[in-house]
CSV table of C-alpha atoms and ligand atoms in Angstrom, one decimal:
chain,number,residue,atom,x,y,z
A,1,MET,CA,-127.5,42.9,76.4
A,2,MET,CA,-126.6,41.3,73.1
A,3,ASP,CA,-127.6,37.8,74.3
A,4,PHE,CA,-128.9,37.3,70.8
A,5,LEU,CA,-125.3,36.8,69.7
A,6,ASN,CA,-125.2,33.5,71.6
A,7,LEU,CA,-121.5,33.6,71.9
A,8,GLY,CA,-121.4,31.2,74.8
A,9,LYS,CA,-123.6,28.7,72.9
A,10,LYS,CA,-121.3,29.0,69.9
A,11,GLN,CA,-118.4,28.2,72.2
A,12,ARG,CA,-120.1,25.2,73.7
A,13,ALA,CA,-121.0,23.8,70.2
A,14,GLN,CA,-117.4,24.1,69.1
A,15,ARG,CA,-115.8,22.6,72.2
A,16,PRO,CA,-112.7,20.6,71.2
A,17,PHE,CA,-112.8,17.2,69.6
A,18,PHE,CA,-110.3,16.0,67.2
A,19,ILE,CA,-111.0,16.6,63.5
A,20,PRO,CA,-109.2,14.1,61.2
A,21,VAL,CA,-107.2,15.5,58.3
A,22,SER,CA,-109.7,13.9,55.8
A,23,GLU,CA,-112.5,15.9,57.4
A,24,ARG,CA,-110.5,19.1,57.3
A,25,LYS,CA,-109.9,18.6,53.6
A,26,GLN,CA,-113.7,18.1,53.1
A,27,LEU,CA,-114.3,21.4,54.9
A,28,LEU,CA,-111.8,23.2,52.7
A,29,LYS,CA,-113.3,21.8,49.6
A,30,LYS,CA,-116.8,22.8,50.8
A,31,LEU,CA,-115.4,26.3,51.5
A,32,LYS,CA,-114.0,26.6,47.9
A,33,THR,CA,-117.2,25.3,46.3
A,34,GLY,CA,-119.3,27.7,48.5
A,35,ILE,CA,-117.1,30.7,47.5
A,36,GLN,CA,-117.5,29.7,43.8
A,37,GLN,CA,-121.3,29.7,44.2
A,38,PHE,CA,-121.2,33.1,45.9
A,39,GLU,CA,-118.5,34.6,43.6
A,40,ASN,CA,-120.8,37.2,42.0
A,41,ASP,CA,-122.2,38.3,45.3
A,42,ILE,CA,-118.7,38.8,46.7
A,43,LEU,CA,-117.6,40.8,43.7
A,44,LYS,CA,-120.7,42.9,43.9
A,45,ALA,CA,-120.2,43.6,47.7
A,46,LEU,CA,-116.6,44.5,47.2
A,47,HIS,CA,-117.6,46.9,44.5
A,48,GLN,CA,-120.3,48.5,46.7
A,49,ASP,CA,-118.0,48.8,49.8
A,50,LEU,CA,-114.8,49.9,48.1
A,51,GLY,CA,-115.5,50.4,44.4
A,52,LYS,CA,-113.1,47.5,43.7
A,53,SER,CA,-112.8,46.6,40.0
A,54,GLU,CA,-113.6,43.0,39.1
A,55,PHE,CA,-109.9,42.4,38.3
A,56,GLU,CA,-108.6,43.7,41.6
A,57,ALA,CA,-111.4,42.0,43.6
A,58,TYR,CA,-110.8,38.6,41.9
A,59,SER,CA,-107.0,38.7,41.9
A,60,SER,CA,-106.4,40.0,45.4
A,61,GLU,CA,-109.4,38.6,47.3
A,62,ILE,CA,-111.1,35.6,45.6
A,63,GLY,CA,-108.5,34.1,43.4
A,64,PHE,CA,-105.9,34.5,46.2
A,65,ILE,CA,-108.1,32.3,48.4
A,66,TYR,CA,-108.7,29.7,45.7
A,67,GLN,CA,-104.9,29.4,45.3
A,68,ASN,CA,-104.5,29.3,49.1
A,69,ILE,CA,-107.0,26.4,49.4
A,70,SER,CA,-105.5,24.5,46.5
A,71,HIS,CA,-102.0,24.8,48.0
A,72,THR,CA,-103.2,23.7,51.4
A,73,LEU,CA,-105.1,20.7,50.0
A,74,LYS,CA,-102.0,19.6,48.1
A,75,HIS,CA,-99.7,19.8,51.1
A,76,LEU,CA,-102.0,19.1,54.1
A,77,ASP,CA,-101.3,15.4,54.5
A,78,ASN,CA,-97.6,16.1,54.6
A,79,TRP,CA,-97.8,19.1,56.9
A,80,SER,CA,-99.9,17.3,59.5
A,81,GLU,CA,-97.8,14.2,59.7
A,82,PRO,CA,-95.9,14.0,63.0
A,83,GLN,CA,-92.4,15.2,62.3
A,84,ARG,CA,-89.5,13.0,63.4
A,85,VAL,CA,-86.6,14.9,64.9
A,86,LYS,CA,-83.2,13.6,65.9
A,87,THR,CA,-82.6,12.6,69.5
A,88,GLY,CA,-79.2,12.7,71.3
A,89,LEU,CA,-77.4,9.6,72.5
A,90,SER,CA,-78.3,10.6,76.1
A,91,LEU,CA,-81.9,9.7,75.4
A,92,PHE,CA,-81.1,6.3,73.8
A,93,PRO,CA,-83.2,4.2,73.0
A,94,SER,CA,-85.8,7.0,72.2
A,95,LYS,CA,-87.5,8.4,69.2
A,96,ALA,CA,-88.8,12.0,69.2
A,97,HIS,CA,-91.7,13.5,67.2
A,98,ILE,CA,-93.4,16.9,66.9
A,99,HIS,CA,-97.2,16.4,66.8
A,100,TYR,CA,-99.3,19.2,65.4
A,101,GLN,CA,-102.3,19.8,67.7
A,102,PRO,CA,-105.1,22.2,67.0
A,103,PHE,CA,-105.5,25.0,69.5
A,104,GLY,CA,-109.3,24.2,69.6
A,105,THR,CA,-111.3,27.3,68.9
A,106,VAL,CA,-110.0,30.5,67.2
A,107,LEU,CA,-111.4,34.0,67.0
A,108,ILE,CA,-110.5,35.6,63.7
A,109,ILE,CA,-110.9,39.4,63.5
A,110,ALA,CA,-110.6,41.0,60.1
A,111,PRO,CA,-110.1,44.6,58.8
A,112,TRP,CA,-111.9,46.4,56.0
A,113,ASN,CA,-109.2,46.9,53.3
A,114,TYR,CA,-109.3,43.3,51.9
A,115,PRO,CA,-112.4,42.4,53.8
A,116,PHE,CA,-113.0,39.0,52.2
A,117,GLN,CA,-109.5,37.7,51.8
A,118,LEU,CA,-108.3,38.8,55.3
A,119,CYS,CA,-111.2,37.0,56.9
A,120,ILE,CA,-111.0,33.8,54.8
A,121,ALA,CA,-107.2,33.3,54.4
A,122,PRO,CA,-106.7,32.8,58.2
A,123,LEU,CA,-109.8,30.6,58.2
A,124,VAL,CA,-108.2,28.3,55.6
A,125,ALA,CA,-105.1,27.9,57.8
A,126,SER,CA,-107.3,27.4,60.9
A,127,ILE,CA,-109.4,24.7,59.3
A,128,ALA,CA,-106.2,23.0,57.9
A,129,ALA,CA,-104.8,22.9,61.5
A,130,GLY,CA,-108.1,21.3,62.8
A,131,ASN,CA,-109.6,24.2,64.7
A,132,ARG,CA,-113.1,25.5,65.0
A,133,ALA,CA,-113.5,29.2,64.4
A,134,LEU,CA,-115.6,32.3,65.0
A,135,LEU,CA,-115.2,35.0,62.4
A,136,LYS,CA,-115.6,38.7,63.0
A,137,PRO,CA,-115.5,40.7,59.8
A,138,SER,CA,-115.1,44.5,59.7
A,139,GLU,CA,-118.2,46.6,60.1
A,140,LEU,CA,-116.7,49.3,57.9
A,141,THR,CA,-117.4,47.1,54.8
A,142,PRO,CA,-121.0,46.1,55.6
A,143,GLU,CA,-121.9,44.6,52.2
A,144,THR,CA,-118.9,42.2,52.3
A,145,SER,CA,-119.6,41.4,55.9
A,146,ALA,CA,-123.2,40.5,55.1
A,147,VAL,CA,-122.1,38.2,52.2
A,148,LEU,CA,-119.5,36.6,54.4
A,149,SER,CA,-122.2,35.9,56.9
A,150,ARG,CA,-124.5,34.3,54.4
A,151,LEU,CA,-121.6,32.4,52.9
A,152,ILE,CA,-120.4,30.9,56.2
A,153,GLN,CA,-123.9,30.0,57.3
A,154,HIS,CA,-124.6,28.4,54.0
A,155,ILE,CA,-121.5,26.3,54.0
A,156,PHE,CA,-120.9,25.4,57.7
A,157,ASP,CA,-122.7,24.3,60.7
A,158,GLU,CA,-122.2,26.7,63.6
A,159,SER,CA,-120.3,23.9,65.4
A,160,GLU,CA,-117.7,24.1,62.6
A,161,VAL,CA,-117.4,27.8,61.8
A,162,ALA,CA,-119.5,30.6,63.2
A,163,ILE,CA,-119.6,34.3,62.3
A,164,VAL,CA,-120.6,37.4,64.2
A,165,GLU,CA,-121.1,40.8,62.5
A,166,GLY,CA,-121.1,44.3,63.9
A,167,ASP,CA,-119.1,46.9,65.9
A,168,GLY,CA,-115.7,45.6,67.0
A,169,LYS,CA,-115.6,47.7,70.1
A,170,THR,CA,-118.5,46.0,71.7
A,171,ILE,CA,-118.5,42.5,70.0
A,172,VAL,CA,-114.8,41.6,70.3
A,173,PRO,CA,-114.5,42.1,74.1
A,174,LYS,CA,-117.7,40.1,74.5
A,175,ALA,CA,-116.4,37.4,72.1
A,176,ILE,CA,-113.2,37.1,74.1
A,177,LYS,CA,-115.1,36.8,77.3
A,178,GLU,CA,-117.9,34.5,76.3
A,179,TYR,CA,-116.6,32.5,73.3
A,180,ARG,CA,-113.3,32.3,75.1
A,181,PRO,CA,-111.2,31.2,72.1
A,182,ASN,CA,-108.0,29.2,72.5
A,183,LEU,CA,-106.3,31.5,70.0
A,184,ILE,CA,-106.9,35.0,68.6
A,185,PHE,CA,-105.9,35.9,65.1
A,186,PHE,CA,-106.2,39.6,64.6
A,187,THR,CA,-105.5,41.7,61.5
A,188,GLY,CA,-105.9,45.4,61.9
A,189,SER,CA,-104.3,48.6,63.3
A,190,THR,CA,-101.5,48.6,65.8
A,191,ALA,CA,-103.6,50.6,68.3
A,192,VAL,CA,-106.5,48.1,68.3
A,193,GLY,CA,-104.0,45.2,68.2
A,194,ARG,CA,-102.6,46.5,71.5
A,195,GLU,CA,-106.1,46.5,73.0
A,196,ILE,CA,-106.8,42.9,71.8
A,197,SER,CA,-103.5,41.8,73.2
A,198,LYS,CA,-104.4,43.3,76.6
A,199,MET,CA,-107.8,41.6,76.7
A,200,ALA,CA,-106.3,38.3,75.6
A,201,ALA,CA,-103.7,38.5,78.3
A,202,GLU,CA,-106.4,38.6,81.0
A,203,HIS,CA,-107.4,35.0,80.0
A,204,LEU,CA,-103.9,33.9,78.9
A,205,ILE,CA,-105.1,33.5,75.3
A,206,PRO,CA,-102.2,33.5,72.7
A,207,CYS,CA,-102.5,36.1,69.9
A,208,ILE,CA,-101.3,36.4,66.4
A,209,LEU,CA,-101.3,40.1,65.5
A,210,GLU,CA,-101.0,41.1,61.8
A,211,LEU,CA,-100.7,44.9,62.1
A,212,GLY,CA,-99.6,47.8,59.9
A,213,GLY,CA,-96.9,50.4,59.8
A,214,LYS,CA,-95.0,52.8,57.6
A,215,SER,CA,-93.4,50.7,54.9
A,216,PRO,CA,-90.4,52.4,53.2
A,217,CYS,CA,-89.7,52.1,49.5
A,218,ILE,CA,-86.0,52.8,48.8
A,219,VAL,CA,-84.9,53.7,45.2
A,220,ASP,CA,-81.2,53.7,44.7
A,221,LYS,CA,-79.4,55.4,41.8
A,222,THR,CA,-78.5,51.9,40.5
A,223,ALA,CA,-82.1,51.0,40.1
A,224,ASP,CA,-83.7,50.2,36.7
A,225,LEU,CA,-86.1,53.1,36.9
A,226,ASP,CA,-88.3,52.3,34.0
A,227,ILE,CA,-89.4,49.0,35.5
A,228,ALA,CA,-89.2,50.2,39.2
A,229,VAL,CA,-91.8,52.9,38.7
A,230,LYS,CA,-94.3,50.5,37.2
A,231,ARG,CA,-93.9,48.1,40.1
A,232,ILE,CA,-94.1,50.9,42.6
A,233,ALA,CA,-97.2,52.5,41.0
A,234,PHE,CA,-98.8,49.0,41.0
A,235,GLY,CA,-98.0,48.4,44.7
A,236,LYS,CA,-99.2,51.9,45.7
A,237,GLY,CA,-102.2,52.1,43.3
A,238,ILE,CA,-103.8,48.8,44.1
A,239,ASN,CA,-106.8,49.4,46.4
A,240,ALA,CA,-105.9,53.1,46.3
A,241,GLY,CA,-103.0,52.6,48.7
A,242,GLN,CA,-105.3,51.1,51.4
A,243,THR,CA,-103.0,48.0,51.6
A,244,CYS,CA,-101.1,47.1,54.7
A,245,VAL,CA,-98.0,46.4,52.6
A,246,ALA,CA,-98.3,49.4,50.3
A,247,PRO,CA,-95.1,51.5,50.0
A,248,ASP,CA,-95.9,54.3,52.5
A,249,TYR,CA,-93.1,56.8,51.7
A,250,PHE,CA,-90.1,56.9,49.2
A,251,LEU,CA,-86.5,57.3,50.0
A,252,VAL,CA,-84.8,58.1,46.7
A,253,HIS,CA,-81.1,58.7,46.0
A,254,GLU,CA,-80.7,62.4,45.6
A,255,GLU,CA,-79.1,62.1,42.1
A,256,ILE,CA,-82.2,60.5,40.6
A,257,GLU,CA,-85.0,62.4,42.4
A,258,THR,CA,-86.2,64.4,39.3
A,259,GLU,CA,-86.0,61.5,36.9
A,260,PHE,CA,-87.8,59.2,39.4
A,261,THR,CA,-90.6,61.7,40.0
A,262,GLU,CA,-91.2,62.3,36.3
A,263,LYS,CA,-91.3,58.6,35.5
A,264,LEU,CA,-93.5,57.7,38.5
A,265,LYS,CA,-96.0,60.4,37.5
A,266,THR,CA,-96.1,58.9,33.9
A,267,SER,CA,-96.7,55.4,35.3
A,268,PHE,CA,-99.6,56.5,37.5
A,269,GLN,CA,-101.1,58.4,34.6
A,270,ALA,CA,-100.8,55.4,32.4
A,271,PHE,CA,-102.3,53.1,35.0
A,272,TYR,CA,-105.2,55.3,36.2
A,273,GLN,CA,-106.1,57.8,33.5
A,274,ASN,CA,-108.4,60.4,35.1
A,275,ALA,CA,-108.3,58.6,38.4
A,276,ILE,CA,-111.2,60.5,40.0
A,277,ASP,CA,-113.7,59.1,37.4
A,278,ASN,CA,-111.9,55.8,36.8
A,279,GLU,CA,-114.0,52.8,37.6
A,280,GLU,CA,-110.9,50.6,37.8
A,281,TYR,CA,-109.5,52.8,40.6
A,282,THR,CA,-110.7,51.9,44.2
A,283,LYS,CA,-112.4,54.5,46.3
A,284,ILE,CA,-111.6,55.5,49.9
A,285,VAL,CA,-113.6,53.3,52.2
A,286,ASN,CA,-115.6,56.0,54.0
A,287,GLU,CA,-116.0,59.7,54.8
A,288,HIS,CA,-113.9,59.4,58.0
A,289,HIS,CA,-110.9,58.0,56.1
A,290,PHE,CA,-111.4,60.4,53.2
A,291,GLN,CA,-111.1,63.3,55.6
A,292,ARG,CA,-108.2,61.7,57.5
A,293,ILE,CA,-106.2,61.4,54.3
A,294,GLN,CA,-107.1,65.0,53.2
A,295,HIS,CA,-106.0,66.2,56.6
A,296,LEU,CA,-102.6,64.5,56.1
A,297,LEU,CA,-102.0,66.6,53.0
A,298,LYS,CA,-101.8,69.7,55.2
A,299,ASP,CA,-98.2,70.7,55.8
A,300,THR,CA,-97.2,69.1,52.6
A,301,ARG,CA,-96.3,70.4,49.1
A,302,VAL,CA,-97.9,68.5,46.2
A,303,VAL,CA,-95.4,67.4,43.6
A,304,PHE,CA,-98.0,65.7,41.4
A,305,GLY,CA,-101.6,64.6,41.8
A,306,GLY,CA,-103.6,66.1,44.7
A,307,LYS,CA,-107.1,66.1,43.1
A,308,SER,CA,-109.9,64.4,45.0
A,309,ASP,CA,-113.7,64.1,45.0
A,310,GLU,CA,-115.5,63.9,48.3
A,311,HIS,CA,-118.7,62.6,46.7
A,312,LYS,CA,-116.9,59.8,44.8
A,313,LYS,CA,-114.5,59.3,47.6
A,314,ARG,CA,-111.6,59.1,45.2
A,315,ILE,CA,-108.2,60.7,45.7
A,316,GLU,CA,-105.8,60.5,42.8
A,317,PRO,CA,-102.3,59.1,43.3
A,318,THR,CA,-100.3,61.9,44.8
A,319,LEU,CA,-96.7,62.6,45.5
A,320,VAL,CA,-95.8,65.2,48.2
A,321,LYS,CA,-92.8,66.8,49.8
A,322,CYS,CA,-92.8,67.5,53.5
A,323,ASP,CA,-90.8,67.8,56.6
A,324,VAL,CA,-89.8,64.5,58.1
A,325,ASP,CA,-91.6,65.5,61.4
A,326,SER,CA,-94.9,66.5,59.7
A,327,PRO,CA,-98.1,64.6,60.7
A,328,ILE,CA,-98.1,62.5,57.5
A,329,MET,CA,-94.8,60.9,58.7
A,330,ASN,CA,-96.3,60.1,62.1
A,331,GLU,CA,-98.9,57.6,61.1
A,332,GLU,CA,-99.5,54.9,58.5
A,333,ILE,CA,-101.0,56.8,55.4
A,334,PHE,CA,-103.2,54.0,54.2
A,335,GLY,CA,-104.2,56.0,51.1
A,336,PRO,CA,-102.9,56.9,47.7
A,337,ILE,CA,-100.5,59.6,48.9
A,338,SER,CA,-96.7,59.2,49.3
A,339,PRO,CA,-94.1,61.6,50.7
A,340,ILE,CA,-90.7,61.6,49.0
A,341,PHE,CA,-87.4,62.2,50.7
A,342,THR,CA,-83.9,62.0,49.3
A,343,TYR,CA,-80.8,60.2,50.8
A,344,LYS,CA,-77.1,60.3,50.1
A,345,THR,CA,-75.8,57.5,52.3
A,346,ILE,CA,-77.0,54.3,53.9
A,347,GLU,CA,-76.9,56.1,57.2
A,348,ASP,CA,-79.5,58.5,56.0
A,349,ILE,CA,-81.7,55.5,55.1
A,350,HIS,CA,-81.4,54.1,58.6
A,351,GLU,CA,-82.2,57.4,60.1
A,352,TYR,CA,-85.5,57.7,58.2
A,353,ILE,CA,-86.6,54.1,59.0
A,354,ASN,CA,-85.6,54.4,62.6
A,355,LYS,CA,-88.3,57.1,63.1
A,356,ASN,CA,-90.9,54.5,62.4
A,357,PRO,CA,-89.1,51.2,63.2
A,358,ASN,CA,-90.2,47.6,62.4
A,359,PRO,CA,-92.2,48.4,59.3
A,360,LEU,CA,-94.4,45.6,58.0
A,361,SER,CA,-92.7,45.7,54.6
A,362,LEU,CA,-89.7,47.2,53.0
A,363,TYR,CA,-88.9,47.6,49.3
A,364,LEU,CA,-85.6,48.3,47.8
A,365,PHE,CA,-85.0,49.1,44.1
A,366,ALA,CA,-81.3,48.7,43.3
A,367,ASN,CA,-78.8,46.9,41.3
A,368,ASN,CA,-76.2,47.0,44.0
A,369,ARG,CA,-75.6,43.7,45.8
A,370,LYS,CA,-73.8,45.4,48.7
A,371,LEU,CA,-76.7,47.7,49.5
A,372,GLU,CA,-79.2,44.9,49.1
A,373,ASN,CA,-77.3,42.7,51.6
A,374,LYS,CA,-76.9,45.6,54.1
A,375,ILE,CA,-80.6,46.5,54.0
A,376,THR,CA,-81.9,43.0,54.2
A,377,THR,CA,-79.6,42.1,57.1
A,378,GLU,CA,-79.4,45.3,59.1
A,379,VAL,CA,-82.9,46.7,58.9
A,380,SER,CA,-85.8,45.1,61.0
A,381,PHE,CA,-88.9,44.6,58.9
A,382,GLY,CA,-91.7,42.0,58.5
A,383,GLY,CA,-90.9,41.1,54.9
A,384,GLY,CA,-90.4,42.7,51.6
A,385,CYS,CA,-89.0,42.7,48.0
A,386,ILE,CA,-85.9,43.7,46.1
A,387,ASN,CA,-86.9,45.3,42.8
A,388,ASN,CA,-90.6,44.6,43.4
A,389,THR,CA,-93.5,45.5,45.7
A,390,ILE,CA,-96.1,43.4,47.5
A,391,MET,CA,-95.2,40.1,45.8
A,392,HIS,CA,-93.7,38.6,49.0
A,393,LEU,CA,-97.2,38.1,50.3
A,394,VAL,CA,-98.3,36.3,47.2
A,395,ASP,CA,-96.0,33.4,47.5
A,396,PRO,CA,-97.6,30.7,49.7
A,397,ASN,CA,-94.1,29.3,50.4
A,398,LEU,CA,-93.2,32.5,52.3
A,399,PRO,CA,-94.4,33.2,55.9
A,400,PHE,CA,-96.2,36.6,56.0
A,401,GLY,CA,-96.2,38.6,59.2
A,402,GLY,CA,-94.7,41.6,61.0
A,403,ILE,CA,-92.2,42.2,63.7
A,404,GLY,CA,-92.5,44.6,66.7
A,405,ASN,CA,-94.8,47.4,65.9
A,406,SER,CA,-96.1,45.6,62.8
A,407,GLY,CA,-97.2,42.5,64.7
A,408,PHE,CA,-96.1,39.0,65.7
A,409,GLY,CA,-96.7,35.6,64.2
A,410,ALA,CA,-96.9,34.8,60.5
A,411,TYR,CA,-99.1,32.8,58.2
A,412,HIS,CA,-99.8,31.7,54.6
A,413,GLY,CA,-99.1,28.2,53.4
A,414,LYS,CA,-97.2,26.0,55.8
A,415,ALA,CA,-96.5,29.0,58.1
A,416,GLY,CA,-100.3,29.3,58.4
A,417,PHE,CA,-100.7,25.7,59.4
A,418,ASP,CA,-97.9,26.1,61.9
A,419,ALA,CA,-99.4,29.3,63.3
A,420,PHE,CA,-102.7,27.6,64.0
A,421,SER,CA,-101.1,24.5,65.5
A,422,HIS,CA,-99.6,23.8,68.9
A,423,LYS,CA,-96.4,21.9,68.5
A,424,LYS,CA,-96.5,19.0,70.9
A,425,SER,CA,-93.2,17.3,71.5
A,426,VAL,CA,-93.4,13.6,72.3
A,427,ILE,CA,-90.5,11.2,73.2
A,428,LYS,CA,-91.1,7.5,73.0
A,429,THR,CA,-88.5,5.4,74.7
A,430,GLY,CA,-87.9,1.7,74.1
A,431,ASN,CA,-88.1,-0.7,77.1
A,432,TRP,CA,-85.4,-3.1,76.0
A,433,PHE,CA,-82.5,-1.0,77.4
A,434,ASP,CA,-82.4,1.0,80.6
A,435,LEU,CA,-79.0,2.2,81.9
A,436,ARG,CA,-78.8,1.6,85.7
A,437,GLN,CA,-76.6,4.7,86.2
A,438,LYS,CA,-79.4,7.1,85.3
A,439,TYR,CA,-81.1,6.4,88.6
A,440,PRO,CA,-80.1,7.0,92.2
A,441,PRO,CA,-78.1,6.1,94.2
A,442,TYR,CA,-75.5,7.8,92.0
A,443,ASP,CA,-71.9,6.7,92.1
A,444,LYS,CA,-68.6,7.8,90.5
A,445,ARG,CA,-69.5,5.8,87.3
A,446,SER,CA,-72.8,7.6,87.0
A,447,LEU,CA,-71.1,10.9,87.1
A,448,ARG,CA,-68.5,9.8,84.5
A,449,ILE,CA,-71.3,8.6,82.2
A,450,ILE,CA,-73.4,11.7,82.5
A,451,LYS,CA,-70.3,13.9,81.8
A,452,LEU,CA,-69.7,11.9,78.7
A,453,PHE,CA,-73.2,12.8,77.4
A,454,LEU,CA,-73.7,16.3,78.7
A,455,LYS,CA,-70.8,18.3,77.4
B,1,NAD,P1,-108.9,48.3,63.0
B,1,NAD,O1,-107.9,47.9,63.9
B,1,NAD,O2,-109.6,49.5,63.2
B,1,NAD,O3,-110.1,47.1,62.9
B,1,NAD,C1,-109.8,45.8,62.7
B,1,NAD,C2,-110.9,44.9,63.3
B,1,NAD,O4,-110.9,45.2,64.8
B,1,NAD,C3,-112.3,45.2,62.8
B,1,NAD,O5,-113.0,44.0,62.7
B,1,NAD,C4,-112.9,46.0,64.0
B,1,NAD,O6,-114.3,45.8,64.1
B,1,NAD,C5,-112.2,45.5,65.2
B,1,NAD,N1,-112.1,46.6,66.2
B,1,NAD,C6,-112.0,47.9,66.0
B,1,NAD,N2,-111.9,48.6,67.2
B,1,NAD,C7,-111.9,47.6,68.1
B,1,NAD,C8,-111.7,47.7,69.6
B,1,NAD,N3,-111.6,48.8,70.2
B,1,NAD,N4,-111.7,46.5,70.2
B,1,NAD,C9,-111.8,45.4,69.6
B,1,NAD,N5,-112.0,45.2,68.2
B,1,NAD,C10,-112.0,46.4,67.5
B,1,NAD,O7,-108.2,48.2,61.6
B,1,NAD,P2,-108.8,48.6,60.2
B,1,NAD,O8,-109.0,50.1,60.1
B,1,NAD,O9,-110.0,47.8,59.9
B,1,NAD,O10,-107.7,48.2,59.2
B,1,NAD,C11,-106.6,49.0,58.9
B,1,NAD,C12,-105.3,48.5,59.6
B,1,NAD,O11,-105.1,47.2,59.4
B,1,NAD,C13,-104.1,49.2,59.0
B,1,NAD,O12,-103.2,49.6,60.1
B,1,NAD,C14,-103.4,48.1,58.2
B,1,NAD,O13,-102.0,48.3,58.0
B,1,NAD,C15,-103.8,46.9,59.0
B,1,NAD,N6,-103.7,45.7,58.2
B,1,NAD,C16,-102.7,44.8,58.4
B,1,NAD,C17,-102.7,43.7,57.6
B,1,NAD,C18,-101.6,42.7,57.8
B,1,NAD,O14,-101.8,41.6,57.2
B,1,NAD,N7,-100.6,42.9,58.6
B,1,NAD,C19,-103.6,43.5,56.5
B,1,NAD,C20,-104.6,44.5,56.4
B,1,NAD,C21,-104.6,45.6,57.2
């Protein structure tokens, strides 16, 4: 069954050999040129799959990758140089270096919400680190998956980068078994991430898991509300809330709840006038997710928004009130709905977050340095922003990844190169000096010397 996938053959074709940095750069340049050639097809596919506007598709999927490749090309020589580290006197006369070694082959599994970017961004890091790769795009965005397949086959020989499309439940276990990657890079849900991790453990394959979670957005009474609501509506509205780092729910200081609600409503209305018919506003990916989000609205009271169209698969930006134990607070919403809760003290904030610990992101809007310090140091989260949303993943100088429930490992920029490289430690010792007392038979002097060094 499914022998046509030839996963074993792909594996054999890609078996490790060292790829010089100059060749990796050529591959990255080839990738960029190929994407430029396919740009219109990619935009069209993203529109068909998710109704993404050209602006959103270019900025968050295609342009993001161009910037990623440019940044990598600029720094790759430097990143890949063996890194000299200090050695203690006890190792005299030695020099120590960290060498960056590719893992070999990497299986990259991508989700549907940014189906192009989340397949290609890990590939950029993987190529930079000198690996071969097999890509598995999401089957829920079939048009983008098909374009990715054509693009990869157009640019690369299968011995460099291969791609396999289709249902994850059947293909991924087969790929792990037959392609037998040296590293798995998975982006997707926590539940599937757990399954991937189990399958990988069978073969001792290391994993990087980029998962989701419920990312809180805290709005303090000291926040500049006029600017806060714009940045929040942007972070929640982009891709209709189907963003792993979208603010999931709001924790708002009780004194500003009404003002915040009014201003947020005005911002959403200004950004997405008549959201249901607005071509700039992304649709929900499929019927299943449309119904799932509708279902989450049960047991909630709509504060604003709430309109939807099943045929167009659009749900307008919606704010709801609900009980903290209601279903919408038990799973990542991954849609344009947000529950709002109020807090009085920082202990209240901790209590809400602890119900869904280790969120992928956290956002705090405040002009209160003490609160800022407490939140950034005391709360465990993957990454986040003060007085902004989403932007922490845009900066290639910042590692992007989760912690605990939201995943492990990080990438983007240098962190991506590191994630796809094994760090090989090598000590080189000079032959011109060799202390006799290091070797048996040991005497009192040997002990005195060793005590001098090891203290
Ligand atoms: P998903 O876990 O359902 O699917 C992700 C990938 O896994 C797909 O390619 C799919 O084919 C494959 N897959 C599905 N079921 C499988 C199984 N049983 N065994 C093996 N492979 C399987 O996730 P999704 O619905 O595509 O994406 C949404 C989730 O991804 C959200 O939780 C979101 O937060 C998360 N996400 C995280 C990031 C991040 O960078 N941390 C980015 C985007 C999305």
